[in-house]
Structures are given as structure tokens and as C-alpha cells.
CSV table of C-alpha atoms and ligand atoms in Angstrom, one decimal:
chain,number,residue,atom,x,y,z
A,1,MET,CA,52.9,-2.0,324.6
A,2,ASN,CA,49.7,-4.1,323.3
A,3,ILE,CA,50.1,-4.1,319.8
A,4,THR,CA,47.3,-6.5,318.7
A,5,GLY,CA,48.4,-7.2,315.2
A,6,LEU,CA,48.9,-5.7,311.5
A,7,ASP,CA,46.5,-3.1,310.4
A,8,THR,CA,47.4,-1.8,306.9
A,9,LEU,CA,50.4,-2.0,304.9
A,10,VAL,CA,50.8,1.0,302.4
A,11,PHE,CA,52.7,0.5,299.0
A,12,ALA,CA,53.9,2.9,296.5
A,13,VAL,CA,53.3,1.4,293.0
A,14,ASP,CA,53.9,2.4,289.1
A,15,GLU,CA,50.4,0.5,287.8
A,16,VAL,CA,47.9,1.7,290.2
A,17,ASP,CA,45.0,0.1,287.8
A,18,ALA,CA,47.0,-3.2,287.5
A,19,THR,CA,47.8,-3.6,290.9
A,20,ALA,CA,44.3,-2.9,291.9
A,21,THR,CA,43.2,-5.7,289.5
A,22,TYR,CA,45.6,-7.9,291.4
A,23,LEU,CA,44.2,-7.4,294.7
A,24,LEU,CA,40.8,-7.7,293.8
A,25,ASP,CA,41.6,-11.2,292.3
A,26,TYR,CA,43.3,-11.9,295.3
A,27,GLY,CA,40.2,-11.4,296.8
A,28,LEU,CA,40.5,-8.2,299.0
A,29,LEU,CA,37.6,-6.1,298.9
A,30,PRO,CA,37.5,-2.3,297.2
A,31,ALA,CA,37.1,0.3,300.1
A,32,GLY,CA,38.1,3.6,298.1
A,33,ALA,CA,40.9,6.0,298.1
A,34,GLY,CA,43.5,3.0,296.9
A,35,ARG,CA,42.4,0.7,300.1
A,36,PHE,CA,41.8,-2.6,300.0
A,37,GLU,CA,40.3,-4.6,302.7
A,38,ALA,CA,40.0,-8.0,304.2
A,39,LEU,CA,36.7,-9.1,305.8
A,40,ASP,CA,37.8,-7.8,309.2
A,41,GLY,CA,38.8,-4.3,307.7
A,42,THR,CA,42.5,-5.1,307.7
A,43,ALA,CA,43.9,-3.8,304.5
A,44,ILE,CA,46.4,-3.1,301.6
A,45,VAL,CA,46.5,0.7,300.6
A,46,ILE,CA,48.2,1.6,297.2
A,47,ALA,CA,49.2,5.0,295.9
A,48,GLN,CA,50.9,6.0,292.6
A,49,ARG,CA,55.1,6.1,293.3
A,50,ASP,CA,55.2,9.5,293.2
A,51,ASP,CA,52.4,10.7,295.6
A,52,PRO,CA,53.7,13.2,298.0
A,53,GLN,CA,51.6,11.9,300.6
A,54,LEU,CA,53.5,8.7,301.1
A,55,PRO,CA,56.4,8.1,303.8
A,56,ARG,CA,59.5,8.3,301.9
A,57,PRO,CA,60.7,5.3,300.1
A,58,LEU,CA,63.6,3.1,301.7
A,59,ALA,CA,66.9,3.2,300.3
A,60,SER,CA,66.6,0.1,298.3
A,61,GLY,CA,63.4,1.5,296.5
A,62,ASN,CA,60.9,-1.2,297.7
A,63,ALA,CA,57.3,-0.4,297.6
A,64,LEU,CA,56.5,-0.7,301.2
A,65,ARG,CA,56.2,2.7,302.5
A,66,LYS,CA,54.7,2.1,305.9
A,67,THR,CA,53.4,-0.7,308.1
A,68,ILE,CA,50.7,0.4,310.4
A,69,TYR,CA,49.8,-1.6,313.6
A,70,GLY,CA,46.9,-1.8,315.8
A,71,VAL,CA,46.5,-0.9,319.6
A,72,PRO,CA,43.1,-1.5,321.2
A,73,ASP,CA,42.7,2.1,322.8
A,74,ALA,CA,44.1,5.5,322.9
A,75,ALA,CA,45.8,4.7,325.9
A,76,ALA,CA,48.4,1.9,324.2
A,77,LEU,CA,48.8,4.5,321.5
A,78,ASP,CA,50.1,7.1,324.1
A,79,ALA,CA,52.3,4.5,325.6
A,80,ILE,CA,54.2,4.0,322.5
A,81,ALA,CA,54.4,7.6,321.7
A,82,ALA,CA,55.8,8.3,325.2
A,83,GLU,CA,58.5,5.1,324.4
A,84,LEU,CA,59.8,5.9,321.2
A,85,LEU,CA,59.8,9.9,321.8
A,86,THR,CA,62.7,9.4,323.9
A,87,ASP,CA,64.9,8.9,321.4
A,88,ARG,CA,63.3,9.8,317.9
A,89,GLU,CA,60.6,11.9,316.2
A,90,VAL,CA,57.1,10.9,316.4
A,91,ARG,CA,54.4,12.4,314.4
A,92,ARG,CA,50.9,12.7,315.4
A,93,LEU,CA,48.4,12.3,312.2
A,94,PRO,CA,45.0,13.9,311.7
A,95,ASP,CA,43.5,10.5,311.7
A,96,GLY,CA,44.5,10.1,315.2
A,97,SER,CA,47.2,7.6,314.7
A,98,ILE,CA,51.2,8.2,315.2
A,99,GLU,CA,54.1,7.7,312.8
A,100,ALA,CA,57.8,6.9,313.6
A,101,GLU,CA,60.6,5.2,312.3
A,102,ASP,CA,62.0,1.8,313.5
A,103,ASP,CA,65.6,1.2,314.2
A,104,LEU,CA,66.4,-0.3,310.5
A,105,GLY,CA,64.8,2.9,308.4
A,106,PHE,CA,61.1,1.3,308.1
A,107,CYS,CA,58.1,3.8,308.6
A,108,LEU,CA,55.7,2.5,311.1
A,109,GLY,CA,52.2,3.8,311.8
A,110,PHE,CA,50.2,2.7,315.1
A,111,LYS,CA,46.5,3.3,315.5
A,112,VAL,CA,43.5,2.3,317.4
A,113,ALA,CA,42.7,-1.1,315.6
A,114,VAL,CA,40.2,-1.4,312.7
A,115,ARG,CA,39.7,-5.0,312.9
A,116,ARG,CA,36.1,-5.9,313.1
A,117,SER,CA,34.6,-9.1,314.4
A,118,ILE,CA,33.6,-11.2,311.2
A,119,GLY,CA,31.5,-13.9,313.0
A,120,LEU,CA,32.8,-16.8,310.5
A,121,GLY,CA,33.6,-20.3,311.8
A,122,ALA,CA,36.3,-22.7,310.9
A,123,GLU,CA,36.5,-25.4,308.3
A,124,ALA,CA,35.0,-28.4,309.9
A,125,ILE,CA,35.8,-31.7,309.2
A,126,ASN,CA,34.8,-35.1,310.4
A,127,ALA,CA,37.6,-37.5,311.8
A,128,ALA,CA,37.2,-41.2,312.5
A,129,GLY,CA,37.3,-41.5,316.3
A,130,ALA,CA,35.9,-38.0,316.8
A,131,ALA,CA,32.7,-36.6,316.9
A,132,PRO,CA,31.8,-35.1,313.3
A,133,GLN,CA,32.0,-31.8,313.1
A,134,ARG,CA,29.4,-32.0,310.1
A,135,ALA,CA,26.2,-33.2,310.3
A,136,PRO,CA,24.8,-35.6,307.9
A,137,ASN,CA,24.3,-34.3,304.5
A,138,GLN,CA,26.5,-31.3,305.4
A,139,LEU,CA,28.9,-31.3,302.6
A,140,GLY,CA,32.5,-30.4,302.9
A,141,VAL,CA,33.0,-29.0,299.3
A,142,ASP,CA,31.3,-26.4,297.7
A,143,THR,CA,32.6,-25.9,294.5
A,144,GLU,CA,31.1,-22.7,293.8
A,145,ALA,CA,32.3,-21.2,297.2
A,146,ARG,CA,34.9,-17.9,296.8
A,147,PRO,CA,36.8,-17.9,299.8
A,148,LEU,CA,38.0,-14.3,300.8
A,149,PRO,CA,40.8,-13.4,303.2
A,150,ARG,CA,39.8,-12.6,306.7
A,151,ALA,CA,42.6,-10.7,308.1
A,152,LEU,CA,45.9,-9.6,307.6
A,153,SER,CA,48.0,-12.2,309.0
A,154,HIS,CA,51.9,-11.5,309.0
A,155,ILE,CA,54.9,-9.9,307.0
A,156,ALA,CA,58.1,-10.9,306.4
A,157,LEU,CA,61.0,-8.3,306.0
A,158,PHE,CA,64.3,-8.7,304.1
A,159,VAL,CA,66.8,-6.5,306.9
A,160,PRO,CA,70.4,-5.6,306.8
A,161,ASP,CA,70.6,-6.2,310.5
A,162,THR,CA,68.2,-8.7,312.1
A,163,GLU,CA,69.8,-8.6,315.4
A,164,LYS,CA,69.2,-4.7,315.4
A,165,GLY,CA,65.7,-4.9,314.3
A,166,GLU,CA,64.8,-7.8,317.0
A,167,ARG,CA,66.0,-5.7,319.8
A,168,PHE,CA,64.2,-2.9,318.5
A,169,TYR,CA,60.7,-4.7,318.1
A,170,ILE,CA,61.3,-6.6,321.6
A,171,GLU,CA,63.1,-3.8,323.7
A,172,ARG,CA,61.3,-0.9,322.5
A,173,LEU,CA,57.5,-2.5,321.4
A,174,GLY,CA,57.2,-5.5,323.7
A,175,PHE,CA,57.4,-8.3,320.9
A,176,ARG,CA,58.6,-11.7,321.6
A,177,CYS,CA,60.4,-14.3,320.1
A,178,THR,CA,58.5,-17.1,319.5
A,179,ASP,CA,60.9,-19.4,316.9
A,180,ARG,CA,64.4,-18.5,315.2
A,181,LEU,CA,65.3,-19.7,311.5
A,182,VAL,CA,69.0,-19.5,312.4
A,183,GLY,CA,70.7,-18.1,309.6
A,184,ALA,CA,67.6,-16.3,308.4
A,185,GLY,CA,66.2,-14.5,311.4
A,186,PRO,CA,63.5,-14.4,314.2
A,187,PHE,CA,59.5,-15.0,314.2
A,188,LEU,CA,58.3,-12.1,316.6
A,189,GLN,CA,54.7,-12.0,318.0
A,190,PRO,CA,53.5,-8.4,319.3
A,191,ALA,CA,51.8,-8.8,323.2
A,192,GLY,CA,48.6,-8.1,322.1
A,193,THR,CA,47.9,-11.4,319.7
A,194,LEU,CA,49.1,-15.1,320.4
A,195,GLU,CA,49.5,-16.0,317.1
A,196,HIS,CA,52.7,-17.5,316.0
A,197,HIS,CA,53.8,-14.5,314.5
A,198,THR,CA,53.3,-11.2,313.0
A,199,LEU,CA,56.7,-10.1,311.8
A,200,PHE,CA,59.4,-12.5,310.5
A,201,LEU,CA,63.1,-11.0,310.2
A,202,ILE,CA,65.0,-12.1,307.4
A,203,GLN,CA,69.1,-11.4,306.8
A,204,THR,CA,69.9,-10.1,303.5
A,205,PRO,CA,72.2,-7.4,302.0
A,206,PRO,CA,71.1,-3.8,302.7
A,207,HIS,CA,70.4,-3.4,299.0
A,208,MET,CA,67.7,-5.8,299.6
A,209,GLN,CA,65.9,-4.1,302.5
A,210,GLY,CA,62.0,-4.5,301.9
A,211,ILE,CA,59.3,-6.7,302.3
A,212,GLU,CA,59.5,-10.0,301.1
A,213,HIS,CA,56.0,-11.4,301.7
A,214,LEU,CA,52.8,-10.8,303.4
A,215,ALA,CA,50.0,-12.9,304.4
A,216,PHE,CA,46.2,-13.0,304.8
A,217,HIS,CA,44.4,-15.6,307.1
A,218,LEU,CA,41.9,-17.5,305.3
A,219,GLY,CA,39.1,-19.8,306.7
A,220,GLY,CA,41.5,-23.2,306.7
A,221,PRO,CA,43.4,-25.3,304.4
A,222,ASN,CA,40.5,-26.1,302.0
A,223,GLU,CA,40.3,-22.4,301.5
A,224,VAL,CA,44.1,-22.1,301.0
A,225,PHE,CA,43.8,-24.6,298.1
A,226,MET,CA,40.3,-23.2,296.9
A,227,ALA,CA,41.6,-19.5,296.9
A,228,GLY,CA,44.8,-20.4,295.6
A,229,THR,CA,43.6,-23.0,292.7
A,230,ARG,CA,41.3,-20.2,291.5
A,231,PHE,CA,44.4,-17.4,291.7
A,232,ALA,CA,46.4,-19.5,289.6
A,233,ALA,CA,43.6,-20.5,287.0
A,234,ARG,CA,43.6,-16.8,286.6
A,235,GLY,CA,47.0,-16.7,285.5
A,236,TYR,CA,49.1,-15.6,288.7
A,237,GLN,CA,52.2,-17.0,289.2
A,238,SER,CA,52.4,-19.6,291.9
A,239,PHE,CA,55.7,-18.9,294.0
A,240,TRP,CA,55.8,-21.6,296.3
A,241,GLY,CA,52.9,-24.0,298.0
A,242,PRO,CA,50.8,-24.9,298.7
A,243,GLY,CA,52.3,-26.6,301.4
A,244,ARG,CA,52.5,-26.4,305.4
A,245,HIS,CA,55.3,-24.6,307.4
A,246,THR,CA,57.1,-26.2,310.5
A,247,MET,CA,57.1,-22.9,312.4
A,248,GLY,CA,53.8,-21.7,313.0
A,249,SER,CA,51.9,-24.9,311.4
A,250,ASN,CA,50.3,-22.7,308.9
A,251,TRP,CA,49.3,-23.8,305.7
A,252,PHE,CA,50.6,-21.5,302.8
A,253,TRP,CA,50.8,-20.6,299.4
A,254,TYR,CA,52.5,-17.8,297.8
A,255,PHE,CA,52.2,-15.6,294.8
A,256,ASN,CA,54.2,-13.2,292.9
A,257,SER,CA,52.9,-10.0,292.7
A,258,PRO,CA,53.0,-6.4,290.8
A,259,LEU,CA,53.8,-4.8,294.9
A,260,GLY,CA,57.6,-5.9,294.7
A,261,CYS,CA,56.8,-8.7,297.5
A,262,ARG,CA,55.1,-11.9,297.8
A,263,PHE,CA,51.5,-12.8,298.5
A,264,GLU,CA,50.5,-15.6,300.7
A,265,TYR,CA,47.3,-17.3,301.4
A,266,ASP,CA,47.6,-18.8,305.1
A,267,ALA,CA,45.7,-20.6,307.4
A,268,ASP,CA,45.5,-22.3,311.0
A,269,MET,CA,48.8,-20.7,312.5
A,270,ASP,CA,50.0,-22.1,315.8
A,271,LEU,CA,49.2,-19.7,318.9
A,272,HIS,CA,51.8,-19.5,321.7
A,273,ASP,CA,51.5,-17.9,325.0
A,274,ASP,CA,54.6,-16.6,327.3
A,275,THR,CA,55.3,-20.4,328.3
A,276,TRP,CA,56.5,-21.2,324.9
A,277,ILE,CA,60.2,-21.7,324.6
A,278,PRO,CA,61.3,-20.7,321.1
A,279,ARG,CA,62.8,-23.1,318.7
A,280,GLU,CA,65.8,-23.0,316.7
A,281,LEU,CA,66.0,-24.3,313.3
A,282,PRO,CA,68.6,-24.0,310.7
A,283,ALA,CA,67.4,-22.3,307.7
A,284,LYS,CA,67.1,-24.4,304.6
A,285,ALA,CA,63.9,-25.5,302.7
A,286,ASP,CA,63.2,-28.8,304.9
A,287,SER,CA,63.1,-26.5,308.1
A,288,THR,CA,60.2,-24.5,306.7
A,289,GLN,CA,57.8,-26.8,305.2
A,290,VAL,CA,56.2,-30.0,306.5
A,291,PHE,CA,54.9,-30.9,302.8
A,292,LEU,CA,54.4,-29.3,299.6
A,293,PHE,CA,51.7,-30.2,297.1
A,294,GLN,CA,52.4,-30.6,293.4
A,295,ALA,CA,49.6,-30.2,291.0
A,296,ARG,CA,48.9,-32.7,288.5
A,297,GLU,CA,47.4,-32.1,285.2
A,298,LYS,CA,45.6,-35.6,285.0
A,299,TRP,CA,45.6,-38.8,287.3
A,300,ALA,CA,43.3,-41.2,285.4
A,301,PRO,CA,44.2,-42.5,281.7
A,302,VAL,CA,40.4,-41.4,280.8
A,303,GLY,CA,39.6,-39.5,277.4
A,304,GLY,CA,43.2,-39.1,276.5
A,305,PRO,CA,46.3,-41.2,275.7
A,306,PRO,CA,47.9,-43.8,277.9
A,307,PRO,CA,50.6,-43.0,280.5
A,308,ALA,CA,54.1,-43.1,279.5
A,309,ALA,CA,56.2,-46.1,279.9
A,310,GLY,CA,57.1,-46.1,283.6
A,311,GLN,CA,54.3,-43.9,284.6
A,312,GLN,CA,52.1,-45.8,287.5
A,313,HIS,CA,48.5,-44.8,288.2
A,314,ALA,CA,47.9,-44.8,292.1
B,401,LIG,FE1,54.3,-16.3,305.8
């Protein structure tokens, strides 16, 4: 099963206009019909909760209605259809995609991937002892830059049975486990990508089933910090970050959203091939973050009262 990554996530929402504003402020680009795209064409689609075109909701009522994965060609699509048809209904939709449910009840779609090449470089740094990546007079900071999400990266799902879910994605859809947070669940990688994870399953009670967060890639940590700082300045509530994860090594910054899940900006995720041996770490805060930043309003005693007794300036 040659799945290359996430393609589109479909949500049912109560406030379409307010949700659209959130997605635009996050940095996605409007593409019409409730579709909001990253630079490579991967997307979030929103619709009114009672829209009859939407797949039926989970019993939990979670806003995620469908997760669409991309495949490279029609042959890969046919292979998935043949595999799933052995024990469940597979629907062919007018747009050429297929639709079926996983073993946990999530509605899945599969289609020839929309991802397009975006031809952007990575963030360049100058490091002592290494050849410069930025030429003389090429600045590392552009205060006017507005980094945009480049690509839909991954989702984390709250599920009532991570073992059942892991079996389905590995045995039926060809995913691999790259790492595991013991007590939470596995990080899963489809066969058509080397990225550390596209799917992370987290064990929860059944009434919580649904999407916990989704993430879009940015161009590097500087872009994560700039996009997150700008998003926070617009009044959106930071949930966790900025920081850097242990498993996957991705930089992260999570925000609350009106879509019933968190939105993460991320960058610089590890790549793994099939020689990688999955690690296991206990699921606690210390095993998921290498470090975490804390904003400081003011760092120098300029233009204001002196620091309180006991506070030191570096
Ligand atoms: Fe994440």
C-alpha cells in the first residue's frame, strides 16, 4: 500500500465564517467551497455541521468527518480498494477517490495525491566550523516575512483501542510503527513517505474519540516561531510551545482552534527508513519535549520600572 501522506481533512463546524477566519489567520489559503490550502495543495475542508454531503459523525460527535490520504497513482488506489473490499464496503466517489471506514469507525478517503512541488528552500543557518549557508549580507531575519504552512504533516487521534487501530493501519494499509509512547500509543508512518509520523494514535475513553491535533509543516524553526508569534498576537490561544519534540525531533507550537482540535505549526521532522528500530518511551511531558520556551514581555530595564527584588537580568 503506497500511501504518500495526508491529502485533505474534512471537518463539520457550527460557525463556518468564524472557522474560515481562523484558518486564514493560521496561514492557509482560500481555494473555494470551504477548502483552505497549504502551499503544496494539501488542505482543510470545512462544512456546516448539518451538511448532508458530509460523512456521518463519530458517536463522540467529534468535528473530524473524513481523513483523506494521498497515493501516487490509480494502481495504488486500486490496490487499497481491493484490500479493503475483502471485509468492508468501499465506495467509489465521482471525483475518482475511494471511501471506506477503518476498524475504529473513522471515515477514510484515498485519492491520487494533490501535493504539488513548491520549490522552496529550507531555512539557512551559519554555524561555526561549517561552511556558511547564508552569503555575506544575506540576513537571517526578515521582520516582514509571513511564513505560510507548506504541507499538511500529520494528525493525532484519540482512539478507544490503539492496538486495534495500529493493527489496521499496519496490516491493511502498510503503515510502519516508528516509535511508541508507552501508555499513549504508536507513531505510524505510511510506506510512501520517510517522515517520522503521519498518524499518532492516543489511547482514550470512547467518548473522546476524534482528532486531537493536526499539524502543517513550515520551513524551519524560525518560521514556526514567527508564524506562532504572529498568530498569538492576533489573540489566538497558545496551547503548548514553542518547543521541540523528542520523538520526530520536530519543532512545535500548538494552538487551540474552533475545529474541536489543536492546530500545530511544525518543522524539521526526522526521516526514517525501514532500517530504523522503533524506540519506546513512557508517555509523560518530559519524554515529548526536549525543551519548551516561555515568552518574556521585557528583558531589559529600559523605559520602565526596575525589576522586582530577586529578579536578575542576564
Ligand atoms: Fe504533532
